[in-house]
Coordinates of C-alpha atoms in Angstrom, one line a residue:
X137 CA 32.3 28.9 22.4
X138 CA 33.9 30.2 19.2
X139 CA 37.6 29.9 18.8
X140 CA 38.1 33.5 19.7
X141 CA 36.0 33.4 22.9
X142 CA 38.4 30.9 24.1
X143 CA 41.2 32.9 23.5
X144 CA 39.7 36.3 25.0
X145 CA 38.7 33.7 28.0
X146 CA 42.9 32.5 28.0
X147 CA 44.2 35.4 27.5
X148 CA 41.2 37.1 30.3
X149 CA 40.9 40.6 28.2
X150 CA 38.8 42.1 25.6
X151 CA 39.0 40.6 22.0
X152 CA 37.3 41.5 18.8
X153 CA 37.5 40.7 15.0
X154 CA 37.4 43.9 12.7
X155 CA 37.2 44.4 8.7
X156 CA 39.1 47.4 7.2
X157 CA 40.0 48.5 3.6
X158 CA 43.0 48.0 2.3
X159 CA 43.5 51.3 1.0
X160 CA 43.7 52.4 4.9
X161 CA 46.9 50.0 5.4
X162 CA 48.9 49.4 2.1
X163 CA 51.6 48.0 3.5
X164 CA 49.3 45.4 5.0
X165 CA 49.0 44.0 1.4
X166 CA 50.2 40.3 1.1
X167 CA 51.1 39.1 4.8
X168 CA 50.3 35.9 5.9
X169 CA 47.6 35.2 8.5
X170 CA 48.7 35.3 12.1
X171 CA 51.6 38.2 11.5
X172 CA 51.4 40.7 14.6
X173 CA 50.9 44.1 13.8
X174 CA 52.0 45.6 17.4
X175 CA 50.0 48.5 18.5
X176 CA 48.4 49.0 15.2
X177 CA 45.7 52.4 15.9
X178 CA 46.3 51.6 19.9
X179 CA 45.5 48.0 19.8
X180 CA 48.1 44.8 19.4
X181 CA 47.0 43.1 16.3
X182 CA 46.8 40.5 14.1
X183 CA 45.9 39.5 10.4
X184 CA 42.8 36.9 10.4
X185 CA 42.2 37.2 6.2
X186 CA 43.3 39.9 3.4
X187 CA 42.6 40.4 0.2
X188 CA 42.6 42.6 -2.5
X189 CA 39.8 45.1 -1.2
X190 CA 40.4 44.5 2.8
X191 CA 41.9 43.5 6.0
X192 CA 40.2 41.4 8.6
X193 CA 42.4 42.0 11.5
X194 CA 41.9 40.7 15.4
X195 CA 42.4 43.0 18.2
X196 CA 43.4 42.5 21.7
X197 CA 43.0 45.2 24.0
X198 CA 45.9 45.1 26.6
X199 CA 49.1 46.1 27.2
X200 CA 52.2 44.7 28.7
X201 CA 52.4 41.7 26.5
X202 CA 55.1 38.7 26.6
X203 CA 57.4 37.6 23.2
X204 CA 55.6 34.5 24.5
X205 CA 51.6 35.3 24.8
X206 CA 52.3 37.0 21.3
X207 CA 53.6 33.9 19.9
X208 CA 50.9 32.3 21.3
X209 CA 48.5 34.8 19.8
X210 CA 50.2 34.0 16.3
X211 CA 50.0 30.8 16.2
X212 CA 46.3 30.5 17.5
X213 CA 45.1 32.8 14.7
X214 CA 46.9 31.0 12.2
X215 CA 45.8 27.6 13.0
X216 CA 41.9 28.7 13.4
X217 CA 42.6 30.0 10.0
X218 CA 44.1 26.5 8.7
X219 CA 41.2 24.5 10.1
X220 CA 38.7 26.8 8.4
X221 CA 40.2 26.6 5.4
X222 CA 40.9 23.0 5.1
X223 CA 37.2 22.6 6.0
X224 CA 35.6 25.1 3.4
X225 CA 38.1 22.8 1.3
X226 CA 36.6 19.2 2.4
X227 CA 33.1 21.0 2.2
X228 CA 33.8 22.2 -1.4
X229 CA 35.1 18.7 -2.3
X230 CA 31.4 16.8 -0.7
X231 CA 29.1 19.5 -2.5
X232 CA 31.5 19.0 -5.8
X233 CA 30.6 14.8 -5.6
X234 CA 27.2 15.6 -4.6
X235 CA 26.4 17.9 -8.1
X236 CA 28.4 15.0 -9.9
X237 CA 25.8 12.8 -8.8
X238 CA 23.2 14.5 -9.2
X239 CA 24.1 15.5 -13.0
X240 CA 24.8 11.5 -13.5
X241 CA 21.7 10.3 -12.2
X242 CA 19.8 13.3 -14.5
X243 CA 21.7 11.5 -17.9
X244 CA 20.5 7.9 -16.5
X245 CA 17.2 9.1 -16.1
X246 CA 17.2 10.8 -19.7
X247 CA 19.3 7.6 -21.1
X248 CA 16.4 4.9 -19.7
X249 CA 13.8 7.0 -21.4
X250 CA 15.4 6.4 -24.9
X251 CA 15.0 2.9 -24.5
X252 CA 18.0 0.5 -24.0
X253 CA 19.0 0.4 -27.8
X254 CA 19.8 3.9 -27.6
X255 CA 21.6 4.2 -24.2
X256 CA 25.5 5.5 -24.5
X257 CA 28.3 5.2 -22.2
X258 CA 28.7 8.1 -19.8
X259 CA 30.0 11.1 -20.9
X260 CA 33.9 11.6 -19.7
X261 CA 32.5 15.0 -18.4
X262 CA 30.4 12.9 -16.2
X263 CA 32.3 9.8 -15.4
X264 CA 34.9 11.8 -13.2
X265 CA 35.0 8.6 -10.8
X266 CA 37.5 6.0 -12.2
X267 CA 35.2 3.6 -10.2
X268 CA 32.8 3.9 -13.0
X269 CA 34.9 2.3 -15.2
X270 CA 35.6 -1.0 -13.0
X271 CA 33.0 -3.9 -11.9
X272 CA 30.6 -2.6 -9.3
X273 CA 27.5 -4.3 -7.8
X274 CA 23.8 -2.2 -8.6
X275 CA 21.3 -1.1 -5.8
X276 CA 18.1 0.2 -6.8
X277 CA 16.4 2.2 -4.0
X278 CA 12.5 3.4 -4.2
X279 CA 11.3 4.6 -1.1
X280 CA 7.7 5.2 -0.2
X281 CA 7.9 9.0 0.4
X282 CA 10.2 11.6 -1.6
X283 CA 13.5 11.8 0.0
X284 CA 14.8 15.6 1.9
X285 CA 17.8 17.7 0.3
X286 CA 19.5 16.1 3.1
X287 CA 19.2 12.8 2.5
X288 CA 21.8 12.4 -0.1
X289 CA 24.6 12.8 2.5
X290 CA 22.7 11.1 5.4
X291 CA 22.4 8.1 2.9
X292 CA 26.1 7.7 2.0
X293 CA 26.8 8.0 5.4
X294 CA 24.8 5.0 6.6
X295 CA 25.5 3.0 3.7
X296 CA 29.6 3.1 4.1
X297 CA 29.2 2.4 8.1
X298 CA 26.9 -0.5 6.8
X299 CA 28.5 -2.0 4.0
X300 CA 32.4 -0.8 5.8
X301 CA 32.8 -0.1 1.9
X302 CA 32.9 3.1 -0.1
X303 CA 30.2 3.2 -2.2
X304 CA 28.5 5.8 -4.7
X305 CA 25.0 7.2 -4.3
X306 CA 23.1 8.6 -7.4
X307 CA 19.8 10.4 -7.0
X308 CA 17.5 9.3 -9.8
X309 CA 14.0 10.9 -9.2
X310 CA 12.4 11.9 -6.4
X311 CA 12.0 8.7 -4.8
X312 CA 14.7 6.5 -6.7
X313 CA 18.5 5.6 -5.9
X314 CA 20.9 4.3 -7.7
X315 CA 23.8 2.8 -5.4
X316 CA 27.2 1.0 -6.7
X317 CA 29.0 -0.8 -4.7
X318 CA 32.6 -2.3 -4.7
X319 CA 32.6 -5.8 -6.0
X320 CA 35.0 -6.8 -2.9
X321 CA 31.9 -7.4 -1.0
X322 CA 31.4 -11.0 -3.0
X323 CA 34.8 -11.2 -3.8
X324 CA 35.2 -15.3 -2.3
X325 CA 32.0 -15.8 -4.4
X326 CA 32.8 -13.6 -7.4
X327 CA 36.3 -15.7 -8.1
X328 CA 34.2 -18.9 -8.8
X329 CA 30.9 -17.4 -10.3
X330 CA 31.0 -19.1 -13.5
X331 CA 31.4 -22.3 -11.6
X332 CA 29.1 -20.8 -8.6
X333 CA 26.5 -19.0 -10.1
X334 CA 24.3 -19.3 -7.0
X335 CA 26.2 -18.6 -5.0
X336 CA 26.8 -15.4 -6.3
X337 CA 23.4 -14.9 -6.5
X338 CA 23.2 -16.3 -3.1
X339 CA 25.4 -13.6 -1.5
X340 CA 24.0 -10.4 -3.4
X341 CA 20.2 -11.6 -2.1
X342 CA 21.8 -11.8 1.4
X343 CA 23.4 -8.6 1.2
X344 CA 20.2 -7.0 -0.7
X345 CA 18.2 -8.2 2.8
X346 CA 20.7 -6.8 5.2
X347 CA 20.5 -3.7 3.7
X348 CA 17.2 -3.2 3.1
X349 CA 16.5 -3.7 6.8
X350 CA 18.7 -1.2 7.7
X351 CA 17.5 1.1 5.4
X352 CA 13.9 0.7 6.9
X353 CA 14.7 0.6 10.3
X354 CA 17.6 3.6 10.8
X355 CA 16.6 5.8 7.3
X356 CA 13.4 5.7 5.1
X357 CA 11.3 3.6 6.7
X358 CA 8.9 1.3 4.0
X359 CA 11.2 0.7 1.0
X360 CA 11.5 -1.4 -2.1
X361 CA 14.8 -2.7 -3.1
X362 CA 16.6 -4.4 -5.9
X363 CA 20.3 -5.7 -6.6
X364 CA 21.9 -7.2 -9.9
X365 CA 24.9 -8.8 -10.8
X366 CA 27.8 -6.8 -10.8
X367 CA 28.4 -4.6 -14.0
X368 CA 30.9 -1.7 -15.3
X369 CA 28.8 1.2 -14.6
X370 CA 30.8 3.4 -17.5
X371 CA 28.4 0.8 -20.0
X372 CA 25.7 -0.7 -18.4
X373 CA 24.4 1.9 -15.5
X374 CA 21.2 2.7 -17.6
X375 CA 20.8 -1.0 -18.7
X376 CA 20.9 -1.9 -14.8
X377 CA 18.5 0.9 -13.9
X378 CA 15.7 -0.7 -16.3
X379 CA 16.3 -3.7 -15.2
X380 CA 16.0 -3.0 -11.3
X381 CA 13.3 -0.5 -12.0
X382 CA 11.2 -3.4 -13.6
X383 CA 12.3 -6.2 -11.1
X384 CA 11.1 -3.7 -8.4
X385 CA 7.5 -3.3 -10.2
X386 CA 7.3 -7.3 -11.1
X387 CA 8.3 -7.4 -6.8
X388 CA 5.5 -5.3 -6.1
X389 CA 2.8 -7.1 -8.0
X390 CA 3.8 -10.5 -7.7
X391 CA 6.3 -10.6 -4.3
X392 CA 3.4 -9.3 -2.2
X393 CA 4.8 -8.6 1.4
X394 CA 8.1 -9.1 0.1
X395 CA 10.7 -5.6 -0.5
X396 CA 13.7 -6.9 -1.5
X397 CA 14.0 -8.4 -5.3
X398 CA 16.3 -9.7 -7.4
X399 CA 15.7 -9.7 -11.3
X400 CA 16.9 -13.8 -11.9
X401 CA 13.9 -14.8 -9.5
X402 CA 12.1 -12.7 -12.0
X403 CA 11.9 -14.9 -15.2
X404 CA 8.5 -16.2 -15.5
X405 CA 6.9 -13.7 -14.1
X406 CA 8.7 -10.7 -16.9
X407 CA 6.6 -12.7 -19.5
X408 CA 3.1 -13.3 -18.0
X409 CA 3.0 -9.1 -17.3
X410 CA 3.6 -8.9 -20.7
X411 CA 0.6 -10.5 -21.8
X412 CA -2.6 -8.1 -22.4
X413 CA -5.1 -7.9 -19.6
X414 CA -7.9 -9.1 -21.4
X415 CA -6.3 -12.4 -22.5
X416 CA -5.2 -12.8 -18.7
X417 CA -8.5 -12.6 -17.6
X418 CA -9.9 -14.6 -20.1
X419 CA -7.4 -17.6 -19.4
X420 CA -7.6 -17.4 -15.6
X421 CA -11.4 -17.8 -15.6
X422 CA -11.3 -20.8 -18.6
X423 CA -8.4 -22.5 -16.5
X424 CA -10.4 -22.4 -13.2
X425 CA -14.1 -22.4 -14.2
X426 CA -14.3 -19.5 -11.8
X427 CA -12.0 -16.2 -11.2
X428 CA -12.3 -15.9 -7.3
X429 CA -10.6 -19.2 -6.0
X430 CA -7.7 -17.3 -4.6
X431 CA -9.9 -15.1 -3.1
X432 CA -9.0 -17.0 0.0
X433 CA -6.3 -15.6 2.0
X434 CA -6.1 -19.6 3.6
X435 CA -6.0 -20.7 -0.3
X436 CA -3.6 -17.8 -1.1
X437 CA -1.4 -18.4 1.5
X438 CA -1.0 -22.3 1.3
X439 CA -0.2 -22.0 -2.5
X440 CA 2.3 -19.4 -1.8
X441 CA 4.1 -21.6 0.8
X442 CA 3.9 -24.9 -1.0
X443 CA 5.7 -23.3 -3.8
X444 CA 8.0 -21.7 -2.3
X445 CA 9.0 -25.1 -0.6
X446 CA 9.1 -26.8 -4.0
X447 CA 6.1 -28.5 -3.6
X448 CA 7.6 -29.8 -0.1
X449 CA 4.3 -31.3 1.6
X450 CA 6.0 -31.5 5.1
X451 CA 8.0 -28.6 4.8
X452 CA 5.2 -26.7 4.2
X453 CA 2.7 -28.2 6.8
X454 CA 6.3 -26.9 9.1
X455 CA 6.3 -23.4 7.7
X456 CA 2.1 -23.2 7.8
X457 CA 2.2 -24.4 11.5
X458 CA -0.4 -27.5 10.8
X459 CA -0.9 -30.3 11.0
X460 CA 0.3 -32.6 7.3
X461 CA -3.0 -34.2 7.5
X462 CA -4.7 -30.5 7.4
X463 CA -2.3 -29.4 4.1
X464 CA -3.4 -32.5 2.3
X465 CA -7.1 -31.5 3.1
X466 CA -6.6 -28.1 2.1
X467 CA -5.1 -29.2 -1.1
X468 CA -8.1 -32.2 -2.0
X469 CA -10.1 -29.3 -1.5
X470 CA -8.7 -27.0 -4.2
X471 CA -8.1 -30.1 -6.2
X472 CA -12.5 -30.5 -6.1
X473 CA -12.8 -26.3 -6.9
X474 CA -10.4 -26.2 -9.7
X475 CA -9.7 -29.6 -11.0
X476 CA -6.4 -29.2 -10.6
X477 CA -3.9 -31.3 -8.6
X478 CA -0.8 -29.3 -7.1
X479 CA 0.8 -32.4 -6.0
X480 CA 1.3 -33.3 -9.5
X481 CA 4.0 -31.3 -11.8
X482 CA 1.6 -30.7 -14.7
X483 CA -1.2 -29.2 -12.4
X484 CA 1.4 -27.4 -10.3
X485 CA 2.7 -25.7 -13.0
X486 CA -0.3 -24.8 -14.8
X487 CA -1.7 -23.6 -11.3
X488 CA 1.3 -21.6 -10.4
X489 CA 1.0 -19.5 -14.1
X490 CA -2.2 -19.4 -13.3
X491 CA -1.4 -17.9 -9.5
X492 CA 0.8 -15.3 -11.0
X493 CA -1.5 -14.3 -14.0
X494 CA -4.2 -13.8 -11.1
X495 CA -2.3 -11.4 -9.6
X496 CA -1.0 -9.3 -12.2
X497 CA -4.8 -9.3 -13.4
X498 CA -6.2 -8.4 -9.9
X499 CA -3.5 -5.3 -9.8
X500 CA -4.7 -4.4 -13.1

């Protein structure tokens, strides 16, 4: 029920909003919303909206009125017009942030294709937020599937009722967001991170994982993300974007099963995709005699495991769910295929570089 239904219904007599020119009631010219015009053409009245060209004016159709039911009149019109006003105001303001970000994730994207020797701070034009300018924490977001017009809003919405933080949401391309958040969400760690450094790291990963499984469970469903350290987005927005873009394609190749990344996890396997195909798939078959050992998903798996658990033979037997005596066969086993023992640092390394060049070579 609109606002003047439930006045006609009050006041229990016809009601109706009308638009006239100006030029029929001059001295109409400048009043306020919510001044009575009594009996105006028959009817008691009174000014919704004027302008320059015309009079929106709402009529009540009945006599014998009260100083009181006027004033109640009055001050119902002018409040309706208040509330409208201050919300075509707050309306105004979102759409405003919402072009802001949209025209600041357009530069990033155009800045990251220059290459990081040529990026440059962010315009003043564009760097309206004076949060840009302080240390904020970087959220890339790729989603599987290209985000609706709506989504912009709905995302900011969910990620402040997550986070209880204010954050700022950038649209990148179709499928990519940029999110910065306030550093006070590591702020015990962030005091002590050049004594702590893992611990930093430690509490961005766990906040990275809480997010992303909100994300895919209340938003976008199947979703990659990536967090770095935090950074002042005024100098180092496009340099994070790179980053996170890259640590999200490393995560795809080599953190199969896995959609949350971090680029410091990400060292070792930056410079094996750097190396050209063919020499990859030239060393893997030399260092293994043969190129589908890992062709396994039993072999895959308990590599994957037993590295993870630095090289942790009962850990891993815990994770695995067998038996220890049923790892250490597993392993004498790959030891006889590929000469190499897993249990010992030299063959663990060479077969982990060997592991990641696999995959990075199978992707290929």
């Amino acid at each position: 029920m609109s606002g003047w239904e439930q006045l006609q219904h009050i006041l229990d007599c016809p009601i109706n909003a009308v638009e006239v020119p100006i030029s029929d009631h001059p001295e109409l010219t400048g009043l306020q919303p919510g001044t009575l015009i009594d009996h105006l053409d028959g009817y008691l009245q009174v000014i919704i909206q004027s302008d320059n060209r015309s009079i929106r004016l709402l009529q009540v159709h009945r006599d014998n009125w009260t100083e009181t039911e006027k004033q109640l009149i009055s001050w119902s019109v002018a409040r309706s017009t208040q509330v409208a006003a201050k919300g075509s105001t707050k309306q105004d303001a979102k759409s405003e942030a919402e072009r802001n970000a949209r025209a600041l994730g357009e530069w990033i994207v155009r800045q990251s294709a220059t290459g990081l020797a040529l990026a440059d701070p962010i315009p003043d034009d564009i760097a309206q937020d004076g949060r840009l300018y302080a240390e904020m924490i970087p959220f890339l977001l790729e989603t599987e599937q290209a985000a609706e017009a709506a989504a912009f809003r709905e995302l900011q919405k969910l990620l402040v009722s997550f986070l209880d933080e204010e954050v700022i949401v950038i649209p990148l391309k179709g499928q990519e967001w940029l999110i910065l958040a306030p550093v006070s969400l590591v702020r015990d760690t962030l005091e002590e991170r050049d004594e702590q450094a893992d611990a930093l790291e430690e509490s961005l990963e766990s906040i990275g994982s809480g997010l992303y499984e909100m994300l895919a469970s209340e938003w976008i469903g199947e979703c990659h993300l990536a967090v770095g350290r935090p950074m002042k987005p005024v100098k180092s927005a496009v340099a994070s974007v790179v980053q996170l873009q890259e640590t999200i394609e490393l995560g795809r190749v080599f953190q199969v099963g896995a959609n949350m990344h971090v680029p410091w996890n990400m060292h070792l396997e930056r410079l094996l995709a750097s190396i050209p195909e063919p020499v990859r798939v030239r060393y893997v078959e030399q260092a293994l005699g043969r190129s589908d050992v890992f062709m396994e998903t039993e072999t895959m798996s308990t590599l994957e495991t037993f590295f993870a658990l630095d090289c942790n033979v009962s850990e891993t037997a815990k994770k695995l769910y067998i038996h220890r005596n049923t790892l250490l066969y597993r392993l004498d086993k790959l030891k006889q295929e590929t000469g190499l023992d897993v249990r010992v640092f030299r063959d663990a390394v060479l077969m982990k570089i060997i592991l990641l060049l696999y995959k990075v070579t199978k992707r290929a």
